Amino acid sequence: MAYPTYAHQDPPVKLRLRRLLLELKPLEEKYWEAQQLVQQMAVHEVGLWVQAILEKPLPMQWMHNLSIHILGELLQRHPAIVTSEFGKVRKNVSWLFPEDGDVDRAAAFFRNLLWTKETMGQNPKSEASTFSKLLMKRTKQNDLCKVPACTGRAWLVHIWKDVPSTRPSLDLLVSCVVRWLADPYETQGAKAACLKVLSEETARLRPPADLETWIISLLFQEVCRHPMQHSPDLQQLLCLLHVPPHPSSVRCLLGSSQDPGYLMTLWGCLCNWLPQAPWMSGQACEAWCRAGPPPLYALLRAMLVAFSQLPDSRNLCRSAIMALAALGTSSSSISTQAPALLLMLFHDGPVLPAEVWMPLLPLLDYLSQFSEQAVELGTRLRSLASGGFWTAPRLGGQMASPPNGQMQAQLATFQTAPGATWSQCERNQIGIHQCHQAHGQGWPQEYQTCHPAPPKQAQGAQGCMQPFTTQTEFRTLPQQTSKAVTHRQPSVGLQNTNNTCYMNSFMQALFLTDAFVWRIYDFTLKLKAKASKIDEEDFEFGKKVVELLQKQFAKMALTKHQHTDIWDILQAFPADYRSGEQQDVTETIRFVFDKLGGSDQDLLREVFAGQLQEKIQCRECGKIKVREETFTDLVLPVPTAEQAKESGIVPTMQKLLEERLKCEEMDDPNNLVTCENCQKKTFAVKWSEITRPPPHLCLCLNRFTFNMQTYDFTKEKTPVKIDEGLWIGGYEYELYHTIIHTGKDASSGHYYAMGRRSEPTVSGDCAFYTMDDSQIKEADVSLLAGNPPEKLLDDNAYVLFLRCKQAPPTPEFRIPLSLVEYVKKQDKKQ
């Protein structure tokens, strides 16, 4: 590699830079030196080093990786210079992606580079196009759609998702994402990105009137292109529709073909698919996809109705129904679904003559040994033996529910389909145990290789991470002494009793944490061994807190009123909490957690507790001093508005966590560290590692800082992007509750919250709700996107609650009957 000459460079630093790739040192040490290099590099040197790195290919992969690491660090510190210089060097994309290189590392930098260019108002489309051409060249394909599944292709679609300006023309984009969604060898992470891209493009360019026919035609086209080699994931296209597929839309697509063989091939392929819950969640997914039967079955119903309107409809419908019933007798994984689907089509499908249904009876008699739905359908068909039609109620073209609760039994069968692929948002609701066992506690290997990994520092800073485990098993309360309660999204407000909005927002957070609510009813506070008088007083107060929370959650779960109060809690708490003075919510959280025994007791240890190591390494001898601590919340510093503006990047949760854990130089001569090995004060470096992640993570954004000039606290209103997930090593966390402080300064203001249940509800509602004391309404989540409207500049996320997607699911929630009676009496008083 050719290195430039610097007129103003300090000679020792110059030699250190030149020797970086050539010295025989451990690779970890080289990475550390590269970090120092970037920190010490002057601004005028950055462009020269970008040119030098990109000038020639490197002979060894570790050299290439180290060079990309340097480029990534430079991009983070000097985005404008790096993006400008990167565009000047010819063949820069091919340099990033040598044939034997680390695609994940290069693509992660490449995506960050293109995203940075887009945020700076530059057009990154040419680089993305070059990358596409490189993929075609490497795979010897003339058509981008035909590039086979590989790590590079997965990264390309993630770049399209994250950097919209890099997307090709609409026709090429749609052809690629649909083809790759149909590819059985592609990973679910890349397919989810394909679906996201298509969702954004269709929402922007396609009117709803044309969308339905277009989406269904894309699905049919891919199924018929390779009837034996396509993925059932194509059914996720249906989640882009605003309403269930209408028979008229399907008929216009099927009517052009009069070949029964073609129609039955298409029908047979779709019947062999296992139904999937929508991958998209919240407002991105239409309500009809979450509320009723799977979208796949809505399409099959529309197809059968369309069959009934085509020539020779009786034979066509009879063949379709018989083919579906035959699947029930097979050994395929769909066999358990066939009877329930047949019952739904009989009840809510087209009105067909009895002669179409009667040939099913022998097959149904066989299936009746295994399926209650087969028994029910057989009974209904025999009622038609006298001839005529059976008509079912219609609900405006939507699917009606079968009588006698059959829809519930039918859905239960759908939801426990073995091998189905469910979105994380609905794993607890649908097939959670099968899904959890299939994916395991760790980070799936295929996800690691083809899905963009979390930032390198977030992974590497964790050392030898251990998976979180619970010390006790979930033990459901006895049925004879408790009542089952169905969790629902926020619907019960809390009255503001003399400036208690801080406590209201925190109580809502605890109530929305399913695992905490479940464990509070099976938790007994334990007194410390050799307890002091203060310990005994804390123990007595802690028992009272447990009892109060049990009553409070019972009221919030069972009350028939739209709001309730926290009066009992306030009366038991110290005088400061009922004085009418606004309290800091983070101090309240720590007070309550402390009185519940903190991480020493089962309740907090198994819900919010994680393990952290603070490490200090001597620069002279290399000895590392470790201090281990257990945490129930993490405080993350928030940059000032000026700092965020200078960086040009909106801070994210991931970035703030990295700042909290990052390696820092302790090079102040007045603040040296005493090394036990060297027996003297030395320079050192320090960093933090999360060695055991918590099942639920409580993050406090440090927005209030003390101003030494005014001797008062100031509030940092810097927007933080918190609408994305958070990674700690291989564990992914998703936000379910945030407490927001609204106010111009730290001495005044108001707290409210936005959130949803920590685990999916039976209704499938994944939307966020605003909880402003006694008022509950659906939330505007734009505040969480890091670019709030002007009227919400004083509304700032302050405390975040996140749940790990790999955490074990919470069992059925039950409340003791004594508290059920207590709530009934309280409702009468209210």
CSV table of C-alpha atoms in Angstrom, one decimal, residues 171-512:
chain,number,residue,atom,x,y,z
A,171,ASP,CA,-40.2,-2.2,-12.4
A,172,LEU,CA,-36.7,-3.6,-11.7
A,173,LEU,CA,-37.1,-3.1,-7.9
A,174,VAL,CA,-40.5,-4.9,-7.8
A,175,SER,CA,-39.2,-7.7,-10.0
A,176,CYS,CA,-36.2,-8.2,-7.7
A,177,VAL,CA,-37.9,-8.1,-4.3
A,178,VAL,CA,-40.8,-10.3,-5.4
A,179,ARG,CA,-38.5,-12.8,-7.0
A,180,TRP,CA,-36.2,-12.9,-3.9
A,181,LEU,CA,-39.2,-13.2,-1.6
A,182,ALA,CA,-40.2,-16.3,-3.5
A,183,ASP,CA,-36.7,-17.7,-3.2
A,184,PRO,CA,-36.7,-20.7,-0.8
A,185,TYR,CA,-33.0,-20.2,-0.1
A,186,GLU,CA,-33.2,-16.6,1.0
A,187,THR,CA,-33.2,-15.8,4.7
A,188,GLN,CA,-36.2,-14.4,6.5
A,189,GLY,CA,-34.3,-11.2,7.4
A,190,ALA,CA,-33.6,-10.4,3.8
A,191,LYS,CA,-37.2,-11.3,2.8
A,192,ALA,CA,-38.6,-9.0,5.5
A,193,ALA,CA,-36.5,-6.2,4.0
A,194,CYS,CA,-37.9,-7.0,0.6
A,195,LEU,CA,-41.4,-6.7,2.0
A,196,LYS,CA,-40.6,-3.4,3.7
A,197,VAL,CA,-39.2,-2.0,0.4
A,198,LEU,CA,-42.3,-3.1,-1.5
A,199,SER,CA,-44.6,-1.7,1.1
A,200,GLU,CA,-43.0,1.7,1.0
A,201,GLU,CA,-43.0,1.8,-2.8
A,202,THR,CA,-46.6,0.6,-3.2
A,203,ALA,CA,-47.9,3.1,-0.6
A,204,ARG,CA,-46.2,5.9,-2.5
A,205,LEU,CA,-47.0,5.0,-6.1
A,206,ARG,CA,-50.0,2.7,-6.3
A,207,PRO,CA,-53.6,3.9,-5.7
A,208,PRO,CA,-55.6,1.5,-3.5
A,209,ALA,CA,-57.9,0.7,-6.3
A,210,ASP,CA,-55.1,-0.9,-8.4
A,211,LEU,CA,-53.1,-2.3,-5.6
A,212,GLU,CA,-55.2,-5.4,-5.0
A,213,THR,CA,-55.1,-6.8,-8.5
A,214,TRP,CA,-51.4,-5.9,-8.9
A,215,ILE,CA,-50.3,-7.6,-5.7
A,216,ILE,CA,-52.3,-10.8,-6.3
A,217,SER,CA,-51.0,-10.9,-9.9
A,218,LEU,CA,-47.4,-10.7,-8.6
A,219,LEU,CA,-48.1,-13.6,-6.3
A,220,PHE,CA,-49.8,-15.8,-8.9
A,221,GLN,CA,-47.0,-15.0,-11.4
A,222,GLU,CA,-44.2,-16.2,-9.0
A,223,VAL,CA,-46.1,-19.3,-8.0
A,224,CYS,CA,-46.7,-20.4,-11.6
A,225,ARG,CA,-43.2,-19.5,-12.7
A,226,HIS,CA,-41.8,-22.3,-10.5
A,227,PRO,CA,-44.7,-24.4,-9.0
A,228,MET,CA,-42.2,-26.7,-7.3
A,229,GLN,CA,-39.5,-24.3,-6.3
A,230,HIS,CA,-41.0,-21.3,-4.6
A,231,SER,CA,-41.3,-20.2,-1.0
A,232,PRO,CA,-44.6,-19.9,1.0
A,233,ASP,CA,-43.3,-16.6,2.2
A,234,LEU,CA,-44.9,-15.1,-0.9
A,235,GLN,CA,-48.2,-15.0,1.1
A,236,GLN,CA,-46.7,-12.0,3.0
A,237,LEU,CA,-47.5,-9.9,-0.1
A,238,LEU,CA,-51.2,-10.1,0.9
A,239,CYS,CA,-50.4,-8.1,4.0
A,240,LEU,CA,-49.8,-5.1,1.7
A,241,LEU,CA,-53.5,-5.1,0.8
A,242,HIS,CA,-55.9,-2.6,2.6
A,243,VAL,CA,-58.8,-5.1,2.6
A,244,PRO,CA,-59.0,-8.9,2.2
A,245,PRO,CA,-58.7,-10.2,-1.4
A,246,HIS,CA,-62.0,-9.7,-3.2
A,247,PRO,CA,-63.3,-12.5,-5.5
A,248,SER,CA,-63.8,-10.0,-8.4
A,249,SER,CA,-60.1,-9.1,-8.4
A,250,VAL,CA,-59.1,-12.8,-8.3
A,251,ARG,CA,-61.7,-13.7,-11.0
A,252,CYS,CA,-60.3,-11.1,-13.5
A,253,LEU,CA,-56.9,-12.8,-13.1
A,254,LEU,CA,-58.2,-16.3,-13.3
A,255,GLY,CA,-60.8,-15.7,-16.0
A,256,SER,CA,-58.3,-15.3,-18.8
A,257,SER,CA,-57.2,-18.9,-18.3
A,258,GLN,CA,-59.8,-21.6,-19.2
A,259,ASP,CA,-57.3,-24.4,-18.5
A,260,PRO,CA,-58.5,-26.3,-15.4
A,261,GLY,CA,-55.1,-27.8,-15.0
A,262,TYR,CA,-53.5,-24.4,-14.6
A,263,LEU,CA,-56.2,-23.3,-12.1
A,264,MET,CA,-55.8,-26.5,-10.0
A,265,THR,CA,-52.0,-26.3,-10.1
A,266,LEU,CA,-52.3,-22.8,-8.7
A,267,TRP,CA,-54.9,-23.9,-6.1
A,268,GLY,CA,-52.8,-26.9,-5.1
A,269,CYS,CA,-49.7,-24.9,-4.5
A,270,LEU,CA,-51.4,-22.4,-2.2
A,271,CYS,CA,-53.2,-25.1,-0.3
A,272,ASN,CA,-49.8,-26.7,0.5
A,273,TRP,CA,-48.6,-23.6,2.2
A,274,LEU,CA,-48.5,-23.3,5.9
A,275,PRO,CA,-50.3,-20.1,7.0
A,276,GLN,CA,-48.1,-17.4,8.4
A,277,ALA,CA,-48.9,-14.5,10.6
A,278,PRO,CA,-48.0,-11.1,9.2
A,279,TRP,CA,-44.3,-10.2,9.5
A,280,MET,CA,-45.2,-6.5,9.5
A,281,SER,CA,-46.6,-5.1,12.7
A,282,GLY,CA,-48.4,-2.1,14.1
A,283,GLN,CA,-49.6,0.5,11.6
A,284,ALA,CA,-47.6,-1.1,8.8
A,285,CYS,CA,-50.0,-4.1,8.8
A,286,GLU,CA,-53.7,-3.7,8.0
A,287,ALA,CA,-56.0,-4.7,10.8
A,288,TRP,CA,-57.8,-7.4,8.8
A,289,CYS,CA,-54.5,-9.3,8.6
A,290,ARG,CA,-54.2,-9.5,12.3
A,291,ALA,CA,-57.8,-9.9,13.4
A,292,GLY,CA,-59.2,-12.8,11.3
A,293,PRO,CA,-57.9,-16.0,9.8
A,294,PRO,CA,-54.5,-15.8,8.1
A,295,PRO,CA,-54.4,-13.8,4.9
A,296,LEU,CA,-53.6,-16.9,2.9
A,297,TYR,CA,-57.0,-18.4,3.8
A,298,ALA,CA,-58.7,-15.1,2.8
A,299,LEU,CA,-57.1,-15.6,-0.6
A,300,LEU,CA,-58.2,-19.2,-0.9
A,301,ARG,CA,-61.7,-18.2,0.0
A,302,ALA,CA,-61.7,-15.5,-2.8
A,303,MET,CA,-60.3,-18.1,-5.2
A,304,LEU,CA,-63.1,-20.6,-4.5
A,305,VAL,CA,-65.7,-17.9,-5.0
A,306,ALA,CA,-64.0,-17.0,-8.3
A,307,PHE,CA,-64.0,-20.7,-9.3
A,308,SER,CA,-67.7,-20.8,-8.7
A,309,GLN,CA,-68.2,-18.0,-11.3
A,310,LEU,CA,-66.1,-19.6,-14.0
A,311,PRO,CA,-67.5,-22.0,-16.7
A,312,ASP,CA,-67.9,-25.6,-15.5
A,313,SER,CA,-67.8,-24.2,-11.9
A,314,ARG,CA,-69.2,-27.3,-10.2
A,315,ASN,CA,-66.5,-29.6,-11.5
A,316,LEU,CA,-63.9,-27.0,-10.8
A,317,CYS,CA,-65.1,-26.3,-7.2
A,318,ARG,CA,-65.5,-30.1,-6.5
A,319,SER,CA,-62.0,-30.8,-7.7
A,320,ALA,CA,-60.6,-27.9,-5.5
A,321,ILE,CA,-62.4,-29.1,-2.4
A,322,MET,CA,-61.5,-32.7,-2.9
A,323,ALA,CA,-57.8,-31.8,-3.4
A,324,LEU,CA,-57.9,-29.9,-0.1
A,325,ALA,CA,-59.6,-32.8,1.7
A,326,ALA,CA,-57.0,-35.2,0.3
A,327,LEU,CA,-54.3,-33.1,1.9
A,328,GLY,CA,-55.9,-33.9,5.2
A,329,THR,CA,-55.2,-37.6,4.7
A,330,SER,CA,-51.6,-37.1,3.7
A,331,SER,CA,-48.5,-37.0,6.0
A,332,SER,CA,-47.7,-33.4,5.1
A,333,SER,CA,-47.5,-30.7,7.7
A,334,ILE,CA,-50.6,-29.1,6.2
A,335,SER,CA,-52.8,-32.1,6.9
A,336,THR,CA,-53.9,-30.8,10.3
A,337,GLN,CA,-55.1,-27.5,8.7
A,338,ALA,CA,-57.3,-29.0,6.0
A,339,PRO,CA,-60.5,-29.8,8.0
A,340,ALA,CA,-60.6,-26.4,9.6
A,341,LEU,CA,-60.0,-24.7,6.3
A,342,LEU,CA,-62.8,-26.8,4.7
A,343,LEU,CA,-65.2,-25.8,7.5
A,344,MET,CA,-64.4,-22.2,7.0
A,345,LEU,CA,-64.9,-22.4,3.2
A,346,PHE,CA,-68.2,-24.2,3.8
A,347,HIS,CA,-69.4,-21.6,6.2
A,348,ASP,CA,-68.0,-18.4,4.6
A,349,GLY,CA,-67.2,-19.4,1.0
A,350,PRO,CA,-69.5,-19.5,-2.0
A,351,VAL,CA,-72.9,-21.0,-1.8
A,352,LEU,CA,-72.5,-24.3,-3.7
A,353,PRO,CA,-74.9,-27.1,-4.5
A,354,ALA,CA,-74.8,-30.2,-2.2
A,355,GLU,CA,-73.5,-32.3,-5.0
A,356,VAL,CA,-70.2,-30.4,-4.8
A,357,TRP,CA,-69.7,-31.1,-1.1
A,358,MET,CA,-71.2,-34.7,-0.8
A,359,PRO,CA,-68.1,-36.5,-2.3
A,360,LEU,CA,-66.2,-35.3,0.8
A,361,LEU,CA,-68.1,-37.5,3.2
A,362,PRO,CA,-65.9,-40.6,3.0
A,363,LEU,CA,-62.8,-38.5,3.5
A,364,LEU,CA,-64.4,-36.7,6.4
A,365,ASP,CA,-65.4,-39.9,8.1
A,366,TYR,CA,-61.7,-40.9,8.1
A,367,LEU,CA,-60.6,-37.4,9.3
A,368,SER,CA,-63.2,-37.4,12.1
A,369,GLN,CA,-60.8,-39.7,14.0
A,370,PHE,CA,-58.4,-36.8,14.4
A,371,SER,CA,-60.3,-33.6,13.9
A,372,GLU,CA,-63.3,-32.0,15.5
A,373,GLN,CA,-63.7,-29.8,12.5
A,374,ALA,CA,-64.1,-32.8,10.3
A,375,VAL,CA,-66.9,-34.1,12.6
A,376,GLU,CA,-68.6,-30.7,12.5
A,377,LEU,CA,-68.4,-30.4,8.7
A,378,GLY,CA,-69.6,-34.0,8.2
A,379,THR,CA,-72.6,-33.3,10.4
A,380,ARG,CA,-73.5,-30.3,8.4
A,381,LEU,CA,-73.1,-32.1,5.0
A,382,ARG,CA,-75.4,-34.9,6.1
A,383,SER,CA,-78.0,-32.2,6.8
A,384,LEU,CA,-77.8,-31.4,3.1
A,385,ALA,CA,-78.5,-35.0,2.0
A,386,SER,CA,-82.1,-34.0,1.2
A,387,GLY,CA,-80.7,-31.6,-1.4
A,388,GLY,CA,-80.6,-27.8,-1.7
A,389,PHE,CA,-78.1,-25.2,-0.5
A,390,TRP,CA,-76.8,-24.2,2.9
A,391,THR,CA,-76.4,-20.5,3.3
A,392,ALA,CA,-74.3,-18.7,5.8
A,393,PRO,CA,-74.6,-15.1,7.0
A,394,ARG,CA,-72.5,-12.6,5.1
A,395,LEU,CA,-70.8,-9.6,6.7
A,396,GLY,CA,-70.3,-7.1,3.8
A,397,GLY,CA,-68.0,-9.4,1.9
A,398,GLN,CA,-65.8,-10.1,4.9
A,399,MET,CA,-65.4,-13.5,6.5
A,400,ALA,CA,-68.2,-14.4,8.9
A,401,SER,CA,-67.5,-16.4,12.0
A,402,PRO,CA,-68.6,-20.1,12.1
A,403,PRO,CA,-71.4,-20.9,14.5
A,404,ASN,CA,-71.0,-22.5,17.9
A,405,GLY,CA,-67.5,-21.1,18.4
A,406,GLN,CA,-66.0,-23.1,15.6
A,407,MET,CA,-63.9,-20.2,14.4
A,408,GLN,CA,-62.0,-20.2,17.7
A,409,ALA,CA,-61.3,-23.9,17.4
A,410,GLN,CA,-60.4,-23.4,13.7
A,411,LEU,CA,-58.0,-20.5,14.6
A,412,ALA,CA,-56.5,-22.6,17.4
A,413,THR,CA,-55.6,-25.2,14.8
A,414,PHE,CA,-54.1,-22.6,12.5
A,415,GLN,CA,-52.0,-21.1,15.2
A,416,THR,CA,-50.3,-24.3,16.3
A,417,ALA,CA,-49.2,-25.4,12.8
A,418,PRO,CA,-45.8,-27.1,13.1
A,419,GLY,CA,-43.0,-25.4,11.3
A,420,ALA,CA,-44.8,-22.1,10.6
A,421,THR,CA,-42.7,-19.0,10.4
A,422,TRP,CA,-44.2,-16.2,12.6
A,423,SER,CA,-43.2,-12.6,13.1
A,424,GLN,CA,-41.6,-11.8,16.4
A,425,CYS,CA,-44.4,-9.4,17.2
A,426,GLU,CA,-46.9,-12.3,17.3
A,427,ARG,CA,-44.8,-15.3,18.6
A,428,ASN,CA,-46.4,-15.2,22.0
A,429,GLN,CA,-49.9,-15.0,20.4
A,430,ILE,CA,-49.4,-17.7,17.7
A,431,GLY,CA,-47.4,-20.8,18.2
A,432,ILE,CA,-45.0,-19.3,20.7
A,433,HIS,CA,-43.7,-22.6,22.1
A,434,GLN,CA,-43.0,-24.1,18.7
A,435,CYS,CA,-41.4,-21.0,17.4
A,436,HIS,CA,-39.3,-20.4,20.5
A,437,GLN,CA,-37.9,-24.0,20.4
A,438,ALA,CA,-37.3,-23.7,16.7
A,439,HIS,CA,-35.3,-20.5,16.9
A,440,GLY,CA,-33.6,-21.2,20.3
A,441,GLN,CA,-32.3,-18.7,22.7
A,442,GLY,CA,-29.3,-17.6,20.6
A,443,TRP,CA,-28.9,-15.6,17.4
A,444,PRO,CA,-29.7,-17.9,14.4
A,445,GLN,CA,-26.7,-18.6,12.2
A,446,GLU,CA,-28.4,-17.7,9.0
A,447,TYR,CA,-29.4,-14.4,10.5
A,448,GLN,CA,-25.8,-13.7,11.4
A,449,THR,CA,-24.5,-14.2,7.9
A,450,CYS,CA,-27.2,-12.6,5.8
A,451,HIS,CA,-28.9,-10.0,8.0
A,452,PRO,CA,-27.0,-6.8,8.6
A,453,ALA,CA,-25.4,-7.3,12.0
A,454,PRO,CA,-25.5,-4.8,14.8
A,455,PRO,CA,-22.7,-2.3,14.9
A,456,LYS,CA,-19.3,-4.0,15.5
A,457,GLN,CA,-18.7,-2.1,18.7
A,458,ALA,CA,-22.0,-3.2,20.2
A,459,GLN,CA,-21.0,-6.8,19.6
A,460,GLY,CA,-17.4,-6.7,20.4
A,461,ALA,CA,-17.7,-4.8,23.6
A,462,GLN,CA,-19.6,-7.6,25.3
A,463,GLY,CA,-16.7,-10.0,25.8
A,464,CYS,CA,-17.9,-13.5,26.9
A,465,MET,CA,-21.6,-12.8,27.1
A,466,GLN,CA,-23.8,-15.3,29.0
A,467,PRO,CA,-27.4,-15.8,28.1
A,468,PHE,CA,-29.9,-14.6,30.7
A,469,THR,CA,-31.6,-17.3,32.7
A,470,THR,CA,-34.4,-17.3,35.3
A,471,GLN,CA,-33.7,-19.0,38.6
A,472,THR,CA,-37.3,-20.1,39.2
A,473,GLU,CA,-39.9,-21.5,36.9
A,474,PHE,CA,-43.2,-19.8,36.0
A,475,ARG,CA,-45.7,-21.3,38.4
A,476,THR,CA,-49.3,-20.6,37.4
A,477,LEU,CA,-51.7,-19.8,40.3
A,478,PRO,CA,-54.2,-22.5,41.1
A,479,GLN,CA,-57.4,-22.3,39.0
A,480,GLN,CA,-59.7,-22.8,42.0
A,481,THR,CA,-58.3,-19.7,43.8
A,482,SER,CA,-57.6,-17.4,40.9
A,483,LYS,CA,-59.1,-15.9,37.7
A,484,ALA,CA,-57.5,-15.9,34.2
A,485,VAL,CA,-57.1,-12.4,32.8
A,486,THR,CA,-56.6,-11.7,29.1
A,487,HIS,CA,-54.0,-9.0,28.6
A,488,ARG,CA,-55.1,-6.1,26.5
A,489,GLN,CA,-53.5,-2.9,25.2
A,490,PRO,CA,-53.5,0.2,27.4
A,491,SER,CA,-57.1,1.1,28.1
A,492,VAL,CA,-57.3,2.2,31.8
A,493,GLY,CA,-56.0,5.6,32.7
A,494,LEU,CA,-54.7,6.8,36.1
A,495,GLN,CA,-56.0,10.0,37.7
A,496,ASN,CA,-53.5,12.7,38.4
A,497,THR,CA,-53.6,13.2,42.1
A,498,ASN,CA,-51.8,16.5,42.8
A,499,ASN,CA,-48.9,16.3,40.3
A,500,THR,CA,-48.5,12.5,40.3
A,501,CYS,CA,-48.0,12.2,36.5
A,502,TYR,CA,-44.5,10.8,37.1
A,503,MET,CA,-45.8,7.9,39.2
A,504,ASN,CA,-48.7,7.3,36.8
A,505,SER,CA,-46.4,6.9,33.8
A,506,PHE,CA,-44.2,4.5,35.8
A,507,MET,CA,-47.1,2.4,37.0
A,508,GLN,CA,-48.3,2.1,33.4
A,509,ALA,CA,-44.8,0.8,32.5
A,510,LEU,CA,-44.8,-1.9,35.2
A,511,PHE,CA,-48.4,-2.9,34.3
A,512,LEU,CA,-47.4,-3.3,30.6
